[in-house]
Short mmCIF file of C-alpha atoms and ligand atoms in Angstrom, two decimals:
data_model
loop_
_atom_site.label_atom_id
_atom_site.label_comp_id
_atom_site.label_asym_id
_atom_site.label_seq_id
_atom_site.Cartn_x
_atom_site.Cartn_y
_atom_site.Cartn_z
CA UNK A 620 43.41 -43.52 2.74
CA UNK A 621 41.12 -46.33 3.65
CA UNK A 622 40.61 -46.10 7.64
CA UNK A 623 39.21 -49.41 9.25
CA UNK A 624 36.37 -49.78 11.58
CA UNK A 625 35.07 -52.61 13.75
CA UNK A 626 34.78 -54.26 16.97
CA UNK A 627 35.46 -58.06 18.26
CA UNK A 628 34.52 -60.51 19.80
CA UNK A 629 35.53 -64.14 21.23
CA UNK A 630 32.75 -66.91 22.37
CA UNK A 631 33.59 -69.65 24.39
CA UNK A 632 37.77 -69.81 23.62
CA UNK A 633 39.52 -72.92 24.93
CA UNK A 634 43.08 -73.27 24.16
CA UNK A 635 44.89 -76.10 26.12
CA UNK A 636 48.56 -76.41 25.40
CA UNK A 637 49.99 -79.78 25.26
CA UNK A 638 54.07 -81.18 26.42
CA UNK A 639 54.35 -84.71 26.20
CA UNK A 640 51.93 -85.63 29.30
CA UNK A 641 50.89 -82.44 30.57
CA UNK A 642 48.73 -80.30 29.85
CA UNK A 643 47.58 -76.41 30.47
CA UNK A 644 44.82 -75.02 30.42
CA UNK A 645 45.40 -71.47 29.38
CA UNK A 646 42.77 -70.37 28.23
CA UNK A 647 39.26 -72.31 30.15
CA UNK A 648 36.06 -71.20 28.17
CA UNK A 649 36.20 -67.62 28.03
CA UNK A 650 33.99 -64.39 26.43
CA UNK A 651 35.58 -61.14 25.01
CA UNK A 652 33.92 -58.31 23.48
CA UNK A 653 35.13 -55.36 22.33
CA UNK A 654 33.38 -52.59 20.40
CA UNK A 655 34.91 -49.99 17.68
CA UNK A 656 35.58 -46.93 20.53
CA UNK A 657 35.57 -48.42 23.23
CA UNK A 658 39.67 -49.25 25.54
CA UNK A 659 38.83 -51.82 27.89
CA UNK A 660 41.90 -52.93 29.90
CA UNK A 661 42.87 -56.71 30.07
CA UNK A 662 44.62 -57.10 34.24
CA UNK A 663 45.51 -60.49 35.64
CA UNK A 664 48.36 -62.74 36.92
CA UNK A 665 51.16 -63.79 35.17
CA UNK A 666 50.32 -67.00 33.40
CA UNK A 667 47.04 -66.29 33.79
CA UNK A 668 45.83 -66.20 29.85
CA UNK A 669 46.32 -62.58 28.36
CA UNK A 670 49.15 -63.41 26.07
CA UNK A 671 47.27 -66.66 24.95
CA UNK A 672 44.07 -64.70 24.89
CA UNK A 673 45.39 -61.83 22.83
CA UNK A 674 47.22 -64.44 20.66
CA UNK A 675 43.75 -65.98 19.42
CA UNK A 676 42.14 -62.34 18.70
CA UNK A 677 44.91 -61.79 16.45
CA UNK A 678 45.11 -64.80 14.86
CA UNK A 679 48.79 -66.24 15.95
CA UNK A 680 47.01 -69.41 17.57
CA UNK A 681 43.89 -71.00 17.37
CA UNK A 682 41.36 -71.84 19.55
CA UNK A 683 40.29 -75.25 20.27
CA UNK A 684 36.89 -74.71 20.95
CA UNK A 685 34.96 -71.12 20.48
CA UNK A 686 34.77 -68.97 17.85
CA UNK A 687 35.26 -65.08 17.03
CA UNK A 688 33.61 -62.56 14.80
CA UNK A 689 34.76 -58.87 14.00
CA UNK A 690 32.12 -56.23 12.68
CA UNK A 691 31.79 -53.98 10.75
CA UNK A 692 34.65 -53.20 7.96
CA UNK A 693 36.27 -56.25 9.19
CA UNK A 694 32.61 -58.97 9.18
CA UNK A 695 33.26 -62.02 8.34
CA UNK A 696 36.51 -61.81 8.37
CA UNK A 697 39.44 -64.03 9.63
CA UNK A 698 41.76 -62.79 11.98
CA UNK A 699 45.40 -64.52 10.04
CA UNK A 700 43.51 -62.28 6.77
CA UNK A 701 44.03 -58.96 8.66
CA UNK A 702 46.97 -56.65 7.60
CA UNK A 703 48.16 -53.82 10.12
CA UNK A 704 45.27 -51.01 8.94
CA UNK A 705 42.93 -53.85 10.09
CA UNK A 706 44.56 -55.13 13.79
CA UNK A 707 47.68 -54.35 14.81
CA UNK A 708 49.45 -55.65 17.15
CA UNK A 709 52.20 -54.53 20.11
CA UNK A 710 53.55 -58.31 21.26
CA UNK A 711 54.74 -58.61 24.81
CA UNK A 712 58.05 -59.52 23.03
CA UNK A 713 57.95 -56.36 20.63
CA UNK A 714 58.98 -58.03 17.61
CA UNK A 715 60.76 -55.52 16.16
CA UNK A 716 62.61 -56.28 12.62
CA UNK A 717 66.31 -55.68 13.66
CA UNK A 718 67.73 -54.72 10.11
CA UNK A 719 65.51 -51.18 10.29
CA UNK A 720 66.13 -48.03 11.90
CA UNK A 721 63.67 -47.63 14.28
CA UNK A 722 61.91 -44.92 11.83
CA UNK A 723 61.26 -47.70 9.39
CA UNK A 724 60.44 -49.80 12.18
CA UNK A 725 57.72 -47.44 12.80
CA UNK A 726 57.02 -46.79 9.33
CA UNK A 727 56.79 -50.76 8.67
CA UNK A 728 53.12 -50.51 8.25
CA UNK A 729 52.96 -48.12 5.28
CA UNK A 730 55.72 -49.44 3.56
CA UNK A 731 53.89 -52.63 3.33
CA UNK A 732 51.07 -50.84 1.83
CA UNK A 733 53.10 -48.88 -0.56
CA UNK A 734 52.05 -45.43 1.50
CA UNK A 735 55.19 -44.66 2.88
CA UNK A 736 55.67 -40.59 1.48
CA UNK A 737 51.91 -40.42 3.37
CA UNK A 738 52.92 -41.57 6.68
CA UNK A 739 55.92 -39.54 6.96
CA UNK A 740 54.30 -36.98 9.27
CA UNK A 741 52.72 -38.83 11.70
CA UNK A 742 55.32 -41.43 11.82
CA UNK A 743 57.73 -38.16 12.81
CA UNK A 744 55.08 -36.70 15.14
CA UNK A 745 54.90 -40.26 16.88
CA UNK A 746 58.97 -40.45 17.59
CA UNK A 747 58.78 -37.42 18.77
CA UNK A 748 55.94 -37.82 20.72
CA UNK A 749 57.27 -40.79 22.22
CA UNK A 750 60.43 -38.93 22.94
CA UNK A 751 62.16 -41.29 20.19
CA UNK A 752 63.17 -38.23 17.31
CA UNK A 753 66.64 -38.46 18.87
CA UNK A 754 66.97 -42.00 17.87
CA UNK A 755 65.15 -42.72 14.31
CA UNK A 756 68.45 -43.92 12.58
CA UNK A 757 69.17 -46.36 15.15
CA UNK A 758 68.39 -49.67 15.38
CA UNK A 759 66.79 -51.89 17.71
CA UNK A 760 69.86 -53.15 19.58
CA UNK A 761 71.45 -50.00 19.75
CA UNK A 762 68.42 -48.82 21.75
CA UNK A 763 67.05 -49.66 25.58
CA UNK A 764 63.91 -51.82 26.05
CA UNK A 765 61.90 -49.09 27.11
CA UNK A 766 62.62 -47.33 23.80
CA UNK A 767 61.94 -50.59 21.61
CA UNK A 768 58.54 -50.73 22.91
CA UNK A 769 57.82 -47.02 22.16
CA UNK A 770 58.83 -47.82 18.61
CA UNK A 771 56.86 -50.96 18.59
CA UNK A 772 53.69 -49.15 19.74
CA UNK A 773 54.51 -46.25 17.46
CA UNK A 774 54.11 -48.98 14.91
CA UNK A 775 50.87 -50.52 15.58
CA UNK A 776 49.29 -47.07 16.12
CA UNK A 777 50.72 -45.72 12.73
CA UNK A 778 47.81 -45.83 10.30
CA UNK A 779 44.86 -45.90 13.29
CA UNK A 780 44.06 -49.32 13.37
CA UNK A 781 40.59 -50.60 13.76
CA UNK A 782 41.64 -52.77 16.28
CA UNK A 783 44.78 -52.49 18.34
CA UNK A 784 46.24 -54.81 20.85
CA UNK A 785 48.71 -54.30 23.06
CA UNK A 786 50.38 -56.88 25.86
CA UNK A 787 51.71 -54.63 28.74
CA UNK A 788 52.70 -51.63 26.49
CA UNK A 789 54.15 -49.73 29.44
CA UNK A 790 55.94 -52.59 31.06
CA UNK A 791 59.41 -51.13 30.61
CA UNK A 792 58.22 -47.37 30.88
CA UNK A 793 58.70 -45.14 33.51
CA UNK A 794 55.83 -42.99 34.65
CA UNK A 795 56.18 -40.13 32.08
CA UNK A 796 56.57 -42.41 29.17
CA UNK A 797 54.39 -44.91 30.12
CA UNK A 798 51.32 -41.58 30.38
CA UNK A 799 52.35 -40.97 27.14
CA UNK A 800 51.77 -44.45 25.75
CA UNK A 801 47.97 -43.99 27.56
CA UNK A 802 47.45 -40.82 26.24
CA UNK A 803 47.90 -42.04 22.71
CA UNK A 804 46.28 -45.44 23.28
CA UNK A 805 42.97 -43.52 24.50
CA UNK A 806 43.34 -40.92 21.76
CA UNK A 807 43.45 -44.50 19.17
CA UNK A 808 39.86 -45.45 21.05
CA UNK A 809 38.47 -42.00 21.13
CA UNK A 810 39.68 -41.80 17.22
CA UNK A 811 37.34 -44.64 16.57
CA UNK A 812 39.94 -48.34 17.29
CA UNK A 813 38.56 -50.78 19.37
CA UNK A 814 40.98 -51.27 22.30
CA UNK A 815 42.50 -54.03 24.34
CA UNK A 816 45.52 -53.77 26.38
CA UNK A 817 46.67 -56.38 28.82
CA UNK A 818 48.75 -54.18 31.48
CA UNK A 819 49.53 -54.95 35.21
CA UNK A 820 49.75 -51.16 35.23
CA UNK A 821 46.71 -50.28 37.93
CA UNK A 822 46.91 -46.36 36.23
CA UNK A 823 45.87 -47.81 32.92
CA UNK A 824 43.09 -49.90 34.21
CA UNK A 825 41.49 -46.08 35.58
CA UNK A 826 41.74 -44.93 32.20
CA UNK A 827 40.06 -47.37 30.26
CA UNK A 828 36.73 -47.73 29.63
CA UNK A 829 36.48 -51.16 31.18
CA UNK A 830 38.26 -53.63 33.48
CA UNK A 831 37.93 -57.61 32.82
CA UNK A 832 40.34 -59.86 34.71
CA UNK A 833 41.64 -63.03 33.84
CA UNK A 834 42.40 -65.49 36.25
CA UNK A 835 43.63 -68.90 35.66
CA UNK A 836 42.22 -69.15 32.02
CA UNK A 837 38.67 -67.31 33.31
CA UNK A 838 37.93 -63.78 32.57
CA UNK A 839 35.33 -61.74 34.12
CA UNK A 840 34.33 -58.36 34.27
CA UNK A 841 35.41 -55.35 36.51
CA UNK A 842 39.20 -55.32 38.64
CA UNK A 843 40.06 -58.20 40.54
CA UNK A 844 38.93 -59.27 43.96
N1 ATP B 1182 53.47 -72.60 24.03
C1 ATP B 1182 52.92 -73.08 24.83
N2 ATP B 1182 53.01 -74.35 25.64
C2 ATP B 1182 52.99 -74.57 26.89
N3 ATP B 1182 52.34 -73.43 27.64
C3 ATP B 1182 52.09 -72.31 27.36
C4 ATP B 1182 52.57 -71.72 26.17
N4 ATP B 1182 52.26 -70.56 26.32
C5 ATP B 1182 51.82 -70.59 27.01
N5 ATP B 1182 51.85 -71.61 27.72
C6 ATP B 1182 51.09 -71.48 29.40
O1 ATP B 1182 49.52 -71.23 29.26
C7 ATP B 1182 49.53 -70.21 30.45
C8 ATP B 1182 48.79 -69.33 30.21
O2 ATP B 1182 50.08 -67.98 29.81
P1 ATP B 1182 50.20 -66.73 28.95
O3 ATP B 1182 51.54 -66.04 28.69
O4 ATP B 1182 48.38 -66.78 28.35
O5 ATP B 1182 49.97 -65.80 30.57
P2 ATP B 1182 50.16 -63.81 30.55
O6 ATP B 1182 48.81 -63.58 31.89
O7 ATP B 1182 50.12 -63.41 29.70
O8 ATP B 1182 51.25 -63.93 31.53
P3 ATP B 1182 52.37 -62.43 32.04
O9 ATP B 1182 51.67 -61.79 33.00
O10 ATP B 1182 53.83 -63.63 32.52
O11 ATP B 1182 52.76 -62.32 30.55
C9 ATP B 1182 50.45 -70.08 31.38
O12 ATP B 1182 50.46 -71.81 32.10
C10 ATP B 1182 51.67 -70.23 30.64
O13 ATP B 1182 52.64 -71.29 31.14
MG1 MG B 1183 51.80 -62.15 29.14
#
């Protein structure tokens, strides 16, 4: 299995949303960098721009100003050309496929690149690790929100992506499950992934190598003051 490694950076990122006469400045000139092997926590109040930044970094949205760059095996690439092995995302709204079982949702990245059989043991291990093994055959609508969120994290981790972006991945978890997810995220970084997670969980900040604080579209190093 080809394993990609690389980091990411954004420089001078500006993103505005226009709705009629109103313009929301979601990102007001953000510099950000995450190296391969680094676990960075992105914190900040609701509406401060965390999800917008992740949307730019994964290629879902385009910046009005500024530039993105990826390094290592991802050098010279645009984010909208990445597959799950290059960049894996846990969206805030999870984005599970409604007509696939939970196990098949976890296996989706393997199915897309034709390595289903090879990834079955890892998918089973992630399901067990996240307390989902007894739910493997259920569909997303038959699982709790916390269970669905753990599926979305397992799906993102399956192929040991070069870049892992996760938007509040422990938001719907009790402490025990949150810690298990954070263990897995930390392990991904120790294994070489560049990890950036938006989170309101102070125990996640404590485990990160670095914390970045977002406020009103501006980003600063360190925990919020
Ligand atoms: N599509 C959109 N159209 C207009 N405004 C938007 C859009 N998406 C986001 N915004 C606005 O941009 C700002 C940043 O939103 P964003 O979702 O990035 O915040 P966040 O930090 O992720 O918040 P939360 O912690 O609640 O998830 C907010 O003021 C939000 O209302
Ligand atoms: Mg958000």
